[in-house]
Amino acid sequence: MKRKKVTIFLYNRLFDPLIQSNFWLYIKDYLNDTERSVDFYLITYENPLFPLTDEQQTLVNEWVAEGLKWKRLKWNPGTGIVAKALDIIQGFFALTTLRFQGYKYALSLGSVAGTFLYLYSLLLRNKFFLYQFEPHSEYAIDNGMWAKESLQYKFSHYLERKAAARASVIASGTRFMEERVRDVWKFDTPFFKIPTVANDQKFIFSALDRKKVRQELGITNDTHLLFYPGKFGDLYYREEAAFMFKWLKEEIPNLHFLIVTPHEDEEVIALFDNANVSNEQYTIAHSDYKDIHRYFSSADFAVISVPPGPSKKFISNIKVGEYLCAGLPFLITEGISEDYLYALEKNVGVVVKDFEEPYIKKAAKEIQFFLDKDKNELRKHCREVGLEYRGFKKLNLIFRDAIQELVK
């Protein structure tokens, strides 16, 4: 059987954690399949500040041996028109070359890369698959990054809709995006609901990791550990996250906050100083993706630090799947994806309207309820929900169906 040729177009680095922790799981499974129906040519935008490590190069060599081809483009830093234009032009020439080599199908990750493929398709006439398609322009509005009257928003929003109209296949993480495509926009594009997958073999509870990490950080076994691995600001809460912990700590004295973040310590400390939280009450750590799962095992309860907003129902936060597969219940704001519905309906989390004092203090009693539960039973329940909702085995079947729809 002759394999169909598919370009994977990523407006990211290959070893961006957001690529490796979810999307690339599907591609590796294809590469391991000697009877696969497609061949992939990968295009990424690499940042010279992040060269491949020896370990990463070894992985690339393995994937190339399994049939992957890879074109590396240079990412132009900045959000200005010139930088984006240069990136778009680079991508166009790369896809044009591949189009003449028989790569008439393309797959993008995220809405920005998807709009690039839409523009290219106007000339190249290739069929394309929008994976993890979400309204990025509307996130920027909800988080105060763009104004609704700005040209950035209007142009991006226009291109997102045009991309959805022209796509051969769309996949997104929620029923809400499907309702928009089908009922609001009235497009008949084949749609696959694929929440962001979790690496369920990496994010799994380990008693040994729990013991080691707590010893390394000086956190006693009887301390309730609240956990947040992520950033502050932009798409996430900033000062509000520190105040959230302060209010929980006032209600749950035996609570400690573990933050694993790419931010500098001084920046995080300033946030907690502003909230009048003693540095003895929280711990800041840093980790690459390779070792991040160890910290999940050390925790008892986790945080999704995403502010509410009209567009947030469309997102599919990878942390929810990782928390659940690692056995962790979570705190989340109302209206976030289908995640807040799972928290309520499956009894795996606590939902608040916002990170404001009355809501957080009221939620403390519900969080305490989870903290008092038998930990082994709670972990088992959370993992079962996580596998059903975000497990690789289930979602991989849907992803493969979407690929087959693309190349049929």
Tab-separated table of N, CA and C in Angstrom, residues 103-217:
chain	number	residue	atom	x	y	z
A	103	TYR	N	3.394	16.106	-1.332
A	103	TYR	CA	2.786	16.300	-0.006
A	103	TYR	C	1.583	17.243	-0.159
A	104	LYS	N	0.442	16.645	-0.488
A	104	LYS	CA	-0.755	17.457	-0.729
A	104	LYS	C	-1.667	17.540	0.492
A	105	TYR	N	-1.230	16.920	1.590
A	105	TYR	CA	-1.985	16.997	2.846
A	105	TYR	C	-1.116	17.679	3.903
A	106	ALA	N	-1.760	18.435	4.798
A	106	ALA	CA	-1.009	19.128	5.846
A	106	ALA	C	-1.799	19.097	7.150
A	107	LEU	N	-1.061	19.114	8.242
A	107	LEU	CA	-1.636	19.065	9.586
A	107	LEU	C	-0.995	20.163	10.413
A	108	SER	N	-1.805	20.999	11.059
A	108	SER	CA	-1.272	22.063	11.908
A	108	SER	C	-1.686	21.841	13.351
A	109	LEU	N	-0.909	22.399	14.258
A	109	LEU	CA	-1.234	22.371	15.681
A	109	LEU	C	-1.513	23.799	16.132
A	110	GLY	N	-2.731	24.060	16.602
A	110	GLY	CA	-3.076	25.382	17.099
A	110	GLY	C	-3.584	26.303	16.008
A	111	SER	N	-4.287	27.345	16.432
A	111	SER	CA	-4.972	28.221	15.482
A	111	SER	C	-4.024	29.097	14.668
A	112	VAL	N	-2.909	29.526	15.260
A	112	VAL	CA	-1.980	30.388	14.515
A	112	VAL	C	-1.385	29.610	13.343
A	113	ALA	N	-0.868	28.418	13.611
A	113	ALA	CA	-0.340	27.586	12.527
A	113	ALA	C	-1.443	27.256	11.532
A	114	GLY	N	-2.669	27.079	12.027
A	114	GLY	CA	-3.786	26.783	11.146
A	114	GLY	C	-4.090	27.908	10.176
A	115	THR	N	-3.976	29.146	10.640
A	115	THR	CA	-4.216	30.272	9.729
A	115	THR	C	-3.102	30.382	8.685
A	116	PHE	N	-1.892	29.992	9.060
A	116	PHE	CA	-0.810	29.939	8.072
A	116	PHE	C	-1.190	28.947	6.966
A	117	LEU	N	-1.653	27.758	7.358
A	117	LEU	CA	-2.013	26.739	6.361
A	117	LEU	C	-3.158	27.221	5.481
A	118	TYR	N	-4.085	27.940	6.070
A	118	TYR	CA	-5.184	28.482	5.259
A	118	TYR	C	-4.638	29.409	4.171
A	119	LEU	N	-3.749	30.309	4.538
A	119	LEU	CA	-3.177	31.233	3.556
A	119	LEU	C	-2.427	30.475	2.469
A	120	TYR	N	-1.655	29.461	2.870
A	120	TYR	CA	-0.898	28.683	1.888
A	120	TYR	C	-1.839	27.930	0.939
A	121	SER	N	-2.938	27.430	1.484
A	121	SER	CA	-3.840	26.604	0.684
A	121	SER	C	-4.502	27.391	-0.440
A	122	LEU	N	-4.577	28.709	-0.307
A	122	LEU	CA	-5.186	29.525	-1.354
A	122	LEU	C	-4.420	29.391	-2.664
A	123	LEU	N	-3.109	29.158	-2.566
A	123	LEU	CA	-2.283	28.974	-3.764
A	123	LEU	C	-1.915	27.522	-4.014
A	124	LEU	N	-1.641	26.791	-2.929
A	124	LEU	CA	-1.134	25.424	-3.086
A	124	LEU	C	-2.238	24.391	-3.247
A	125	ARG	N	-3.464	24.748	-2.856
A	125	ARG	CA	-4.620	23.852	-2.989
A	125	ARG	C	-4.430	22.533	-2.253
A	126	ASN	N	-3.744	22.578	-1.132
A	126	ASN	CA	-3.575	21.352	-0.349
A	126	ASN	C	-4.709	21.216	0.667
A	127	LYS	N	-5.030	19.985	1.010
A	127	LYS	CA	-6.025	19.713	2.041
A	127	LYS	C	-5.341	19.810	3.402
A	128	PHE	N	-6.028	20.387	4.378
A	128	PHE	CA	-5.365	20.522	5.674
A	128	PHE	C	-6.305	20.209	6.835
A	129	PHE	N	-5.676	19.807	7.927
A	129	PHE	CA	-6.317	19.357	9.156
A	129	PHE	C	-5.933	20.321	10.267
A	130	LEU	N	-6.921	20.998	10.839
A	130	LEU	CA	-6.684	21.897	11.968
A	130	LEU	C	-6.804	21.098	13.260
A	131	TYR	N	-5.669	20.751	13.845
A	131	TYR	CA	-5.690	20.035	15.121
A	131	TYR	C	-5.566	21.038	16.267
A	132	GLN	N	-6.312	20.788	17.342
A	132	GLN	CA	-6.342	21.664	18.518
A	132	GLN	C	-6.709	23.092	18.094
A	133	PHE	N	-7.763	23.171	17.305
A	133	PHE	CA	-8.242	24.456	16.799
A	133	PHE	C	-9.064	25.156	17.883
A	134	GLU	N	-8.617	26.339	18.277
A	134	GLU	CA	-9.279	27.117	19.326
A	134	GLU	C	-9.219	28.604	18.938
A	135	PRO	N	-10.114	29.430	19.472
A	135	PRO	CA	-10.128	30.857	19.104
A	135	PRO	C	-9.056	31.651	19.830
A	136	HIS	N	-7.832	31.547	19.350
A	136	HIS	CA	-6.697	32.225	19.989
A	136	HIS	C	-6.931	33.729	20.096
A	137	SER	N	-7.546	34.312	19.077
A	137	SER	CA	-7.784	35.756	19.091
A	137	SER	C	-8.704	36.155	20.247
A	138	GLU	N	-9.664	35.307	20.567
A	138	GLU	CA	-10.598	35.624	21.652
A	138	GLU	C	-9.944	35.448	23.023
A	139	TYR	N	-8.993	34.519	23.123
A	139	TYR	CA	-8.229	34.412	24.372
A	139	TYR	C	-7.494	35.724	24.640
A	140	ALA	N	-6.935	36.293	23.573
A	140	ALA	CA	-6.183	37.541	23.731
A	140	ALA	C	-7.090	38.676	24.219
A	141	ILE	N	-8.342	38.665	23.800
A	141	ILE	CA	-9.304	39.672	24.266
A	141	ILE	C	-9.609	39.450	25.749
A	142	ASP	N	-9.943	38.212	26.108
A	142	ASP	CA	-10.332	37.907	27.488
A	142	ASP	C	-9.214	38.169	28.483
A	143	ASN	N	-7.967	38.055	28.026
A	143	ASN	CA	-6.839	38.257	28.928
A	143	ASN	C	-6.233	39.643	28.818
A	144	GLY	N	-6.921	40.533	28.130
A	144	GLY	CA	-6.461	41.914	28.057
A	144	GLY	C	-5.208	42.117	27.240
A	145	MET	N	-4.854	41.161	26.391
A	145	MET	CA	-3.643	41.277	25.594
A	145	MET	C	-3.889	42.112	24.326
A	146	TRP	N	-5.118	42.025	23.781
A	146	TRP	CA	-5.504	42.811	22.627
A	146	TRP	C	-6.812	43.529	22.939
A	147	ALA	N	-7.066	44.598	22.229
A	147	ALA	CA	-8.358	45.276	22.293
A	147	ALA	C	-9.247	44.734	21.173
A	148	LYS	N	-10.545	44.683	21.437
A	148	LYS	CA	-11.461	44.135	20.439
A	148	LYS	C	-11.494	44.994	19.184
A	149	GLU	N	-11.136	46.257	19.306
A	149	GLU	CA	-11.127	47.157	18.153
A	149	GLU	C	-9.804	47.116	17.392
A	150	SER	N	-8.828	46.372	17.917
A	150	SER	CA	-7.496	46.370	17.312
A	150	SER	C	-7.481	45.599	15.996
A	151	LEU	N	-6.570	45.994	15.104
A	151	LEU	CA	-6.405	45.283	13.849
A	151	LEU	C	-5.905	43.862	14.072
A	152	GLN	N	-5.060	43.690	15.105
A	152	GLN	CA	-4.556	42.355	15.413
A	152	GLN	C	-5.701	41.387	15.648
A	153	TYR	N	-6.639	41.814	16.505
A	153	TYR	CA	-7.770	40.934	16.812
A	153	TYR	C	-8.631	40.695	15.573
A	154	LYS	N	-9.012	41.760	14.884
A	154	LYS	CA	-9.925	41.629	13.752
A	154	LYS	C	-9.343	40.740	12.664
A	155	PHE	N	-8.053	40.917	12.373
A	155	PHE	CA	-7.411	40.131	11.321
A	155	PHE	C	-7.288	38.664	11.739
A	156	SER	N	-6.834	38.432	12.972
A	156	SER	CA	-6.659	37.063	13.456
A	156	SER	C	-7.998	36.334	13.526
A	157	HIS	N	-9.023	37.033	14.040
A	157	HIS	CA	-10.344	36.423	14.167
A	157	HIS	C	-10.909	36.073	12.786
A	158	TYR	N	-10.706	36.959	11.835
A	158	TYR	CA	-11.161	36.713	10.455
A	158	TYR	C	-10.473	35.473	9.874
A	159	LEU	N	-9.160	35.389	10.058
A	159	LEU	CA	-8.413	34.264	9.504
A	159	LEU	C	-8.789	32.946	10.162
A	160	GLU	N	-9.070	32.972	11.470
A	160	GLU	CA	-9.472	31.744	12.163
A	160	GLU	C	-10.751	31.177	11.550
A	161	ARG	N	-11.704	32.038	11.320
A	161	ARG	CA	-12.975	31.568	10.736
A	161	ARG	C	-12.774	31.087	9.300
A	162	LYS	N	-11.988	31.820	8.525
A	162	LYS	CA	-11.725	31.404	7.145
A	162	LYS	C	-10.995	30.063	7.101
A	163	ALA	N	-10.070	29.860	8.039
A	163	ALA	CA	-9.350	28.585	8.092
A	163	ALA	C	-10.305	27.437	8.378
A	164	ALA	N	-11.232	27.651	9.305
A	164	ALA	CA	-12.202	26.606	9.645
A	164	ALA	C	-13.110	26.304	8.459
A	165	ALA	N	-13.439	27.328	7.694
A	165	ALA	CA	-14.321	27.126	6.546
A	165	ALA	C	-13.636	26.312	5.447
A	166	ARG	N	-12.334	26.500	5.298
A	166	ARG	CA	-11.619	25.853	4.191
A	166	ARG	C	-11.007	24.504	4.588
A	167	ALA	N	-10.871	24.247	5.881
A	167	ALA	CA	-10.209	23.021	6.336
A	167	ALA	C	-10.943	21.768	5.869
A	168	SER	N	-10.190	20.701	5.717
A	168	SER	CA	-10.776	19.399	5.385
A	168	SER	C	-11.193	18.647	6.632
A	169	VAL	N	-10.503	18.924	7.749
A	169	VAL	CA	-10.793	18.267	9.033
A	169	VAL	C	-10.491	19.269	10.146
A	170	ILE	N	-11.309	19.249	11.188
A	170	ILE	CA	-11.067	20.062	12.380
A	170	ILE	C	-11.131	19.155	13.604
A	171	ALA	N	-10.199	19.366	14.522
A	171	ALA	CA	-10.265	18.700	15.828
A	171	ALA	C	-10.068	19.739	16.911
A	172	SER	N	-10.895	19.666	17.930
A	172	SER	CA	-10.746	20.550	19.077
A	172	SER	C	-11.214	19.795	20.319
A	173	GLY	N	-10.975	20.397	21.487
A	173	GLY	CA	-11.114	19.648	22.719
A	173	GLY	C	-12.463	19.667	23.380
A	174	THR	N	-13.409	20.456	22.875
A	174	THR	CA	-14.666	20.591	23.596
A	174	THR	C	-15.873	20.524	22.670
A	175	ARG	N	-17.016	20.207	23.292
A	175	ARG	CA	-18.287	20.221	22.565
A	175	ARG	C	-18.640	21.649	22.121
A	176	PHE	N	-18.098	22.632	22.861
A	176	PHE	CA	-18.433	24.025	22.574
A	176	PHE	C	-17.855	24.478	21.230
A	177	MET	N	-16.650	24.001	20.909
A	177	MET	CA	-16.077	24.347	19.616
A	177	MET	C	-16.838	23.661	18.495
A	178	GLU	N	-17.276	22.453	18.734
A	178	GLU	CA	-18.073	21.747	17.730
A	178	GLU	C	-19.397	22.476	17.482
A	179	GLU	N	-20.029	22.957	18.563
A	179	GLU	CA	-21.278	23.707	18.421
A	179	GLU	C	-21.061	24.985	17.613
A	180	ARG	N	-19.912	25.636	17.827
A	180	ARG	CA	-19.644	26.853	17.059
A	180	ARG	C	-19.480	26.524	15.586
A	181	VAL	N	-18.680	25.519	15.273
A	181	VAL	CA	-18.442	25.150	13.873
A	181	VAL	C	-19.733	24.724	13.192
A	182	ARG	N	-20.511	23.889	13.881
A	182	ARG	CA	-21.715	23.325	13.278
A	182	ARG	C	-22.906	24.292	13.296
A	183	ASP	N	-23.204	24.825	14.499
A	183	ASP	CA	-24.469	25.536	14.701
A	183	ASP	C	-24.373	27.039	14.487
A	184	VAL	N	-23.205	27.620	14.788
A	184	VAL	CA	-23.054	29.067	14.654
A	184	VAL	C	-22.517	29.420	13.269
A	185	TRP	N	-21.398	28.806	12.905
A	185	TRP	CA	-20.809	29.095	11.607
A	185	TRP	C	-21.466	28.323	10.465
A	186	LYS	N	-22.172	27.240	10.800
A	186	LYS	CA	-22.881	26.427	9.807
A	186	LYS	C	-21.938	25.753	8.811
A	187	PHE	N	-20.734	25.382	9.277
A	187	PHE	CA	-19.793	24.663	8.420
A	187	PHE	C	-20.055	23.167	8.555
A	188	ASP	N	-19.888	22.441	7.458
A	188	ASP	CA	-20.057	20.989	7.511
A	188	ASP	C	-18.714	20.248	7.508
A	189	THR	N	-17.653	20.962	7.865
A	189	THR	CA	-16.323	20.356	7.964
A	189	THR	C	-16.338	19.197	8.955
A	190	PRO	N	-15.793	18.022	8.593
A	190	PRO	CA	-15.720	16.914	9.556
A	190	PRO	C	-15.023	17.354	10.836
A	191	PHE	N	-15.656	17.102	11.982
A	191	PHE	CA	-15.159	17.566	13.280
A	191	PHE	C	-14.937	16.378	14.201
A	192	PHE	N	-13.783	16.385	14.892
A	192	PHE	CA	-13.446	15.340	15.856
A	192	PHE	C	-13.152	15.993	17.199
A	193	LYS	N	-13.854	15.568	18.230
A	193	LYS	CA	-13.587	16.116	19.567
A	193	LYS	C	-12.423	15.351	20.192
A	194	ILE	N	-11.293	16.034	20.335
A	194	ILE	CA	-10.085	15.415	20.887
A	194	ILE	C	-9.520	16.345	21.956
A	195	PRO	N	-9.878	16.147	23.218
A	195	PRO	CA	-9.244	16.955	24.276
A	195	PRO	C	-7.736	16.755	24.266
A	196	THR	N	-7.010	17.715	24.802
A	196	THR	CA	-5.557	17.601	24.857
A	196	THR	C	-5.161	16.354	25.624
A	197	VAL	N	-4.425	15.493	24.974
A	197	VAL	CA	-4.086	14.198	25.562
A	197	VAL	C	-3.015	14.349	26.638
A	198	ALA	N	-3.083	13.494	27.646
A	198	ALA	CA	-2.047	13.449	28.682
A	198	ALA	C	-1.175	12.221	28.461
A	199	ASN	N	0.088	12.358	28.785
A	199	ASN	CA	0.994	11.209	28.729
A	199	ASN	C	0.761	10.380	29.987
A	200	ASP	N	-0.198	9.461	29.904
A	200	ASP	CA	-0.644	8.750	31.104
A	200	ASP	C	0.353	7.725	31.618
A	201	GLN	N	1.384	7.437	30.834
A	201	GLN	CA	2.428	6.547	31.335
A	201	GLN	C	3.553	7.321	32.020
A	202	LYS	N	3.580	8.624	31.822
A	202	LYS	CA	4.545	9.474	32.512
A	202	LYS	C	3.929	10.043	33.783
A	203	PHE	N	2.699	10.515	33.659
A	203	PHE	CA	2.024	11.128	34.800
A	203	PHE	C	1.191	10.060	35.512
A	204	ILE	N	1.856	9.409	36.427
A	204	ILE	CA	1.270	8.324	37.199
A	204	ILE	C	1.892	8.380	38.598
A	205	PHE	N	1.075	8.159	39.606
A	205	PHE	CA	1.581	8.326	40.970
A	205	PHE	C	2.716	7.356	41.288
A	206	SER	N	3.748	7.890	41.962
A	206	SER	CA	4.876	7.092	42.425
A	206	SER	C	5.130	7.410	43.895
A	207	ALA	N	4.989	6.402	44.736
A	207	ALA	CA	5.245	6.601	46.166
A	207	ALA	C	6.704	6.965	46.407
A	208	LEU	N	7.599	6.408	45.597
A	208	LEU	CA	9.027	6.693	45.751
A	208	LEU	C	9.314	8.159	45.407
A	209	ASP	N	8.738	8.655	44.301
A	209	ASP	CA	8.925	10.061	43.944
A	209	ASP	C	8.347	10.977	45.016
A	210	ARG	N	7.211	10.588	45.562
A	210	ARG	CA	6.595	11.408	46.606
A	210	ARG	C	7.539	11.557	47.795
A	211	LYS	N	8.111	10.468	48.197
A	211	LYS	CA	9.017	10.482	49.349
A	211	LYS	C	10.274	11.295	49.044
A	212	LYS	N	10.868	11.053	47.870
A	212	LYS	CA	12.123	11.722	47.527
A	212	LYS	C	11.948	13.225	47.358
A	213	VAL	N	10.902	13.627	46.648
A	213	VAL	CA	10.696	15.053	46.391
A	213	VAL	C	10.415	15.800	47.687
A	214	ARG	N	9.595	15.228	48.528
A	214	ARG	CA	9.291	15.889	49.802
A	214	ARG	C	10.542	16.002	50.673
A	215	GLN	N	11.391	14.981	50.631
A	215	GLN	CA	12.643	15.063	51.378
A	215	GLN	C	13.545	16.144	50.802
A	216	GLU	N	13.638	16.215	49.471
A	216	GLU	CA	14.475	17.219	48.819
A	216	GLU	C	14.019	18.640	49.146
A	217	LEU	N	12.707	18.824	49.235
A	217	LEU	CA	12.150	20.156	49.458
A	217	LEU	C	11.919	20.483	50.928
